[in-house]
XYZ file of C-alpha atoms in Angstrom:
322
model
C 1.499 21.668 0.598
C 4.772 20.013 1.603
C 4.656 18.542 5.121
C 7.591 19.286 7.392
C 8.804 16.201 9.224
C 11.977 14.418 10.247
C 12.678 10.876 9.037
C 14.551 8.310 11.130
C 15.644 5.070 9.443
C 15.603 2.242 11.993
C 17.789 -0.732 11.059
C 19.336 -1.837 14.360
C 18.014 -2.832 17.767
C 19.400 0.169 19.658
C 17.605 2.615 17.363
C 14.426 0.575 17.691
C 14.664 0.681 21.486
C 15.092 4.460 21.383
C 12.041 4.730 19.120
C 9.952 2.736 21.596
C 10.861 5.225 24.313
C 9.742 8.078 22.051
C 6.418 6.347 21.356
C 5.558 5.776 25.020
C 3.903 9.167 25.653
C 2.129 9.664 22.298
C -1.672 9.562 22.147
C -1.914 8.874 18.394
C 0.349 7.493 15.699
C -0.081 6.478 12.071
C 1.011 3.110 10.763
C 1.841 1.947 7.249
C 3.735 -0.992 5.766
C 5.456 -1.924 2.513
C 5.373 -5.550 1.418
C 6.974 -7.809 -1.164
C 5.303 -10.778 -2.861
C 2.023 -9.738 -1.234
C -0.012 -11.699 -3.810
C 1.365 -15.014 -2.468
C 0.812 -15.681 1.227
C 3.559 -18.307 1.357
C 6.198 -15.887 0.019
C 4.870 -12.588 1.330
C 7.180 -10.495 3.518
C 6.776 -7.166 5.263
C 9.759 -5.088 4.134
C 9.116 -1.807 5.958
C 7.018 -0.582 8.862
C 6.474 3.175 8.998
C 5.246 4.988 12.112
C 4.314 8.682 12.120
C 3.763 10.527 15.389
C 4.141 13.927 16.988
C 6.863 14.820 19.441
C 6.313 18.233 21.067
C 3.874 18.908 18.210
C 6.609 18.266 15.630
C 5.898 15.559 13.053
C 8.264 12.569 13.144
C 8.350 9.474 10.929
C 10.237 6.286 11.756
C 10.906 3.939 8.832
C 11.707 0.527 10.300
C 13.613 -2.008 8.204
C 11.724 -5.184 9.087
C 14.140 -7.260 6.973
C 17.064 -6.306 9.254
C 16.431 -9.167 11.706
C 15.131 -6.890 14.423
C 13.187 -8.064 17.446
C 9.933 -6.265 16.666
C 8.230 -7.588 19.794
C 9.516 -4.477 21.584
C 6.932 -2.525 19.553
C 4.065 -4.530 21.004
C 3.467 -2.271 24.049
C 3.098 0.806 21.822
C 1.065 -0.836 19.059
C -1.217 -2.801 21.374
C -1.687 -0.122 24.029
C -5.203 1.219 24.528
C -3.712 4.611 25.393
C -2.655 5.442 21.821
C -4.888 5.432 18.738
C -3.339 3.834 15.664
C -4.383 5.537 12.416
C -4.218 3.239 9.388
C -5.516 3.787 5.872
C -7.243 0.500 5.003
C -6.449 -1.399 8.181
C -7.691 -4.671 6.679
C -4.390 -4.869 4.782
C -1.795 -3.474 7.209
C -3.159 -4.627 10.560
C -3.825 -8.121 9.244
C -0.224 -8.492 8.099
C 1.193 -7.225 11.361
C -0.805 -9.917 13.142
C 0.128 -12.585 10.613
C 3.864 -11.956 10.402
C 4.756 -10.466 13.806
C 1.879 -11.515 16.093
C 1.181 -7.866 16.894
C -2.558 -7.240 17.252
C -2.852 -3.495 16.741
C -5.496 -1.715 18.825
C -7.332 0.633 18.971
C -7.463 1.429 15.252
C -8.900 4.435 13.445
C -9.205 3.497 9.759
C -9.003 6.707 7.739
C -10.296 4.984 4.596
C -13.273 3.587 6.472
C -13.989 7.035 7.942
C -14.032 8.566 4.452
C -16.374 5.850 3.158
C -18.699 6.196 6.142
C -18.844 9.897 5.365
C -20.129 9.087 1.880
C -16.945 10.007 0.011
C -16.386 7.964 -3.143
C -12.773 9.066 -3.672
C -11.392 7.378 -0.587
C -7.857 6.271 -1.519
C -5.064 7.877 0.509
C -3.887 9.677 -2.609
C -7.327 11.170 -3.258
C -7.981 12.029 0.386
C -4.588 13.698 0.856
C -5.097 15.757 -2.272
C -8.652 16.812 -1.451
C -8.404 17.514 2.275
C -4.711 18.228 2.881
C -3.702 19.733 -0.457
C -0.896 17.183 -0.364
C 0.055 15.351 -3.595
C 1.294 11.776 -3.184
C 3.496 10.456 -5.974
C 2.788 6.712 -6.353
C 5.434 5.926 -8.975
C 7.936 4.696 -6.374
C 5.373 2.194 -5.047
C 6.096 -0.160 -7.958
C 9.737 -0.543 -6.896
C 11.093 -3.640 -5.147
C 10.957 -2.974 -1.416
C 12.970 -6.110 -0.709
C 16.177 -4.699 -2.190
C 18.780 -3.033 0.009
C 19.997 -0.346 0.296
C 16.853 1.715 -0.159
C 17.130 4.896 -2.184
C 16.363 8.322 -0.657
C 13.353 8.486 -2.984
C 11.992 5.221 -1.580
C 12.476 6.377 2.013
C 10.763 9.672 1.253
C 7.811 7.882 -0.347
C 7.429 5.455 2.553
C 7.614 8.247 5.115
C 5.208 10.543 3.262
C 2.386 7.987 3.221
C 2.641 7.545 7.000
C 2.809 11.303 7.568
C -0.186 11.850 5.283
C -2.178 9.217 7.185
C -1.523 10.917 10.529
C -2.445 14.336 9.123
C -5.597 12.904 7.542
C -6.550 11.268 10.856
C -6.155 14.607 12.635
C -8.267 16.295 9.953
C -10.996 13.641 10.149
C -11.120 13.777 13.937
C -11.542 17.530 13.647
C -14.579 16.829 11.452
C -15.913 14.279 13.991
C -15.720 11.370 11.525
C -15.830 7.802 12.814
C -13.221 5.280 11.730
C -13.213 2.588 14.419
C -11.896 -0.730 13.130
C -11.332 -4.037 14.936
C -9.029 -6.819 13.769
C -10.825 -10.134 13.977
C -9.134 -13.210 15.371
C -7.980 -15.937 13.021
C -7.246 -13.711 10.027
C -6.152 -15.560 6.906
C -5.604 -14.599 3.305
C -8.889 -13.661 1.705
C -11.424 -10.980 2.354
C -15.158 -10.970 2.659
C -16.413 -9.791 -0.712
C -19.563 -8.831 -2.520
C -21.554 -11.592 -4.217
C -20.620 -12.547 -7.762
C -23.105 -11.182 -10.274
C -24.389 -12.882 -13.400
C -23.802 -9.870 -15.635
C -22.331 -6.422 -15.445
C -24.367 -4.422 -12.929
C -26.327 -1.316 -13.583
C -25.471 1.677 -11.420
C -28.505 1.166 -9.186
C -27.729 -2.477 -8.433
C -24.042 -1.802 -7.914
C -24.742 1.126 -5.615
C -26.836 -1.073 -3.313
C -24.106 -3.732 -3.211
C -21.344 -1.209 -2.487
C -23.349 0.468 0.267
C -23.862 -2.929 1.886
C -20.131 -3.614 1.729
C -19.203 -0.204 3.085
C -21.246 -0.725 6.253
C -18.751 -3.347 7.406
C -14.930 -3.317 7.465
C -13.162 -5.373 4.798
C -12.050 -8.577 6.522
C -9.651 -11.372 5.650
C -11.258 -14.097 7.705
C -12.898 -16.489 5.241
C -11.398 -19.021 2.879
C -11.502 -18.497 -0.864
C -13.769 -21.502 -1.233
C -16.331 -19.948 1.121
C -16.293 -16.467 -0.395
C -17.733 -15.438 -3.764
C -15.983 -12.971 -6.027
C -16.771 -9.287 -5.668
C -17.689 -6.891 -8.452
C -14.273 -5.260 -8.057
C -12.531 -8.665 -8.219
C -14.381 -9.489 -11.415
C -13.321 -6.152 -12.898
C -9.673 -6.872 -12.102
C -10.000 -10.351 -13.548
C -11.404 -8.777 -16.703
C -8.452 -6.392 -17.013
C -5.935 -9.204 -16.561
C -7.797 -11.415 -19.057
C -8.179 -8.722 -21.702
C -4.637 -7.386 -21.249
C -2.452 -10.462 -20.586
C 1.114 -9.703 -19.422
C 0.399 -5.972 -19.460
C 0.628 -5.405 -15.715
C 2.746 -6.566 -12.834
C 0.778 -6.946 -9.581
C 2.297 -3.732 -8.221
C 1.574 -1.744 -11.390
C -2.091 -2.718 -11.530
C -2.659 -2.025 -7.821
C -1.121 1.435 -8.111
C -2.602 2.381 -11.485
C -6.189 1.974 -10.300
C -5.749 4.936 -7.986
C -4.361 7.136 -10.749
C -6.132 8.484 -13.812
C -8.022 5.564 -15.350
C -7.450 5.373 -19.093
C -7.670 2.809 -21.888
C -9.422 -0.524 -21.691
C -8.472 -1.094 -18.047
C -9.937 2.248 -17.021
C -13.052 1.608 -19.080
C -13.689 -1.746 -17.385
C -13.294 -0.236 -13.906
C -15.485 2.753 -14.759
C -18.165 0.518 -16.315
C -18.339 -1.879 -13.395
C -17.660 0.365 -10.404
C -18.697 3.767 -11.710
C -16.607 6.731 -12.773
C -16.816 8.425 -9.380
C -15.838 5.408 -7.290
C -12.262 5.069 -6.070
C -10.145 1.924 -5.723
C -7.632 2.045 -2.888
C -4.200 0.556 -3.550
C -4.293 -1.804 -0.555
C -7.833 -2.828 -1.478
C -6.627 -3.706 -4.999
C -3.739 -5.704 -3.523
C -6.101 -7.839 -1.451
C -8.292 -8.502 -4.472
C -5.324 -9.458 -6.692
C -3.937 -11.732 -3.971
C -7.347 -13.382 -3.682
C -7.522 -13.986 -7.450
C -4.053 -15.535 -7.313
C -4.958 -17.803 -4.399
C -8.078 -18.970 -6.220
C -5.823 -19.828 -9.203
C -7.841 -17.514 -11.457
C -4.663 -15.631 -12.384
C -0.994 -16.558 -12.556
C 2.220 -14.549 -12.171
C 4.728 -15.174 -14.945
C 8.511 -15.480 -14.324
C 8.786 -11.861 -15.499
C 6.272 -10.822 -12.790
C 3.410 -10.186 -15.199
C -0.165 -11.287 -14.664
C -2.173 -13.560 -16.920
C -5.554 -15.193 -16.458
C -5.615 -18.942 -15.982
C -7.899 -21.062 -18.129
C -10.445 -21.054 -15.294
C -10.094 -17.296 -14.835
C -10.508 -16.555 -18.524
C -13.547 -18.791 -18.714
C -15.119 -17.119 -15.680
C -14.624 -13.661 -17.159
C -16.112 -14.697 -20.505
C -19.165 -16.089 -18.719
C -19.853 -12.717 -17.128
C -18.701 -10.476 -19.940
C -21.850 -8.828 -21.187
C -20.489 -5.484 -22.232
């Protein structure tokens, strides 16, 4: 299925003001962002903000160039209003960064990824959900491009808009199925997420299932320091991939590839530790990679490739019982 929607590229204040007027009467909108240098909090920037909504039942997507020196505070009434639900796929990533970079505390939020997980679905990435429930394929190849470069290509704009449109359509589908996706941004968000406890060896399916169920009963948060939070099973799996395949992946490539067909050693590690039927959402992978980088367990080379640090390699070897 190919969704029919109109894209508006917003790169000046007048267009942004007109968009705010269009958003005033809507009861639901979807929100998505594209970031650069997301693995390093000091250098991270939000490059695009995409908003999908319906106007007279017609689907519209606004792609806002957040690097164009716009005053984004004019979006605060729409994004903080209790009269409009904001649909976000993995709100722990997007909503946290809106609060961090623009001081916009989005509410109320319906997290479409959280709704899928609460419903017991193990393929919960946006790509998997759009394919299964909307018959809508999402091509993730453009996601590895540099969103900080201008001008953006038509392919990039189409990709950015399609994710937002898919999120709104998925939200409408999930609401029709009476799924629950309520999510609340906690005050004082920082750079790392609450994670599952570090395990002494690779888990069996029964142990891992219990740990994942426990994690899925609460939203993924970014409110604790790295020193206070142990590594998760998924973090350890990513550390293993980076250790075993040094300089193979850029941060963007690894985050995207985990949602695609899992092949080779990287796919084997993920399947062994998380299970073959368990999905890894792109934004979820980004948070885990950023956390590994902040803990200094991995490093980014000048060519934007990932390698394990001495501490990271040692930690993986300690828990490598394959």
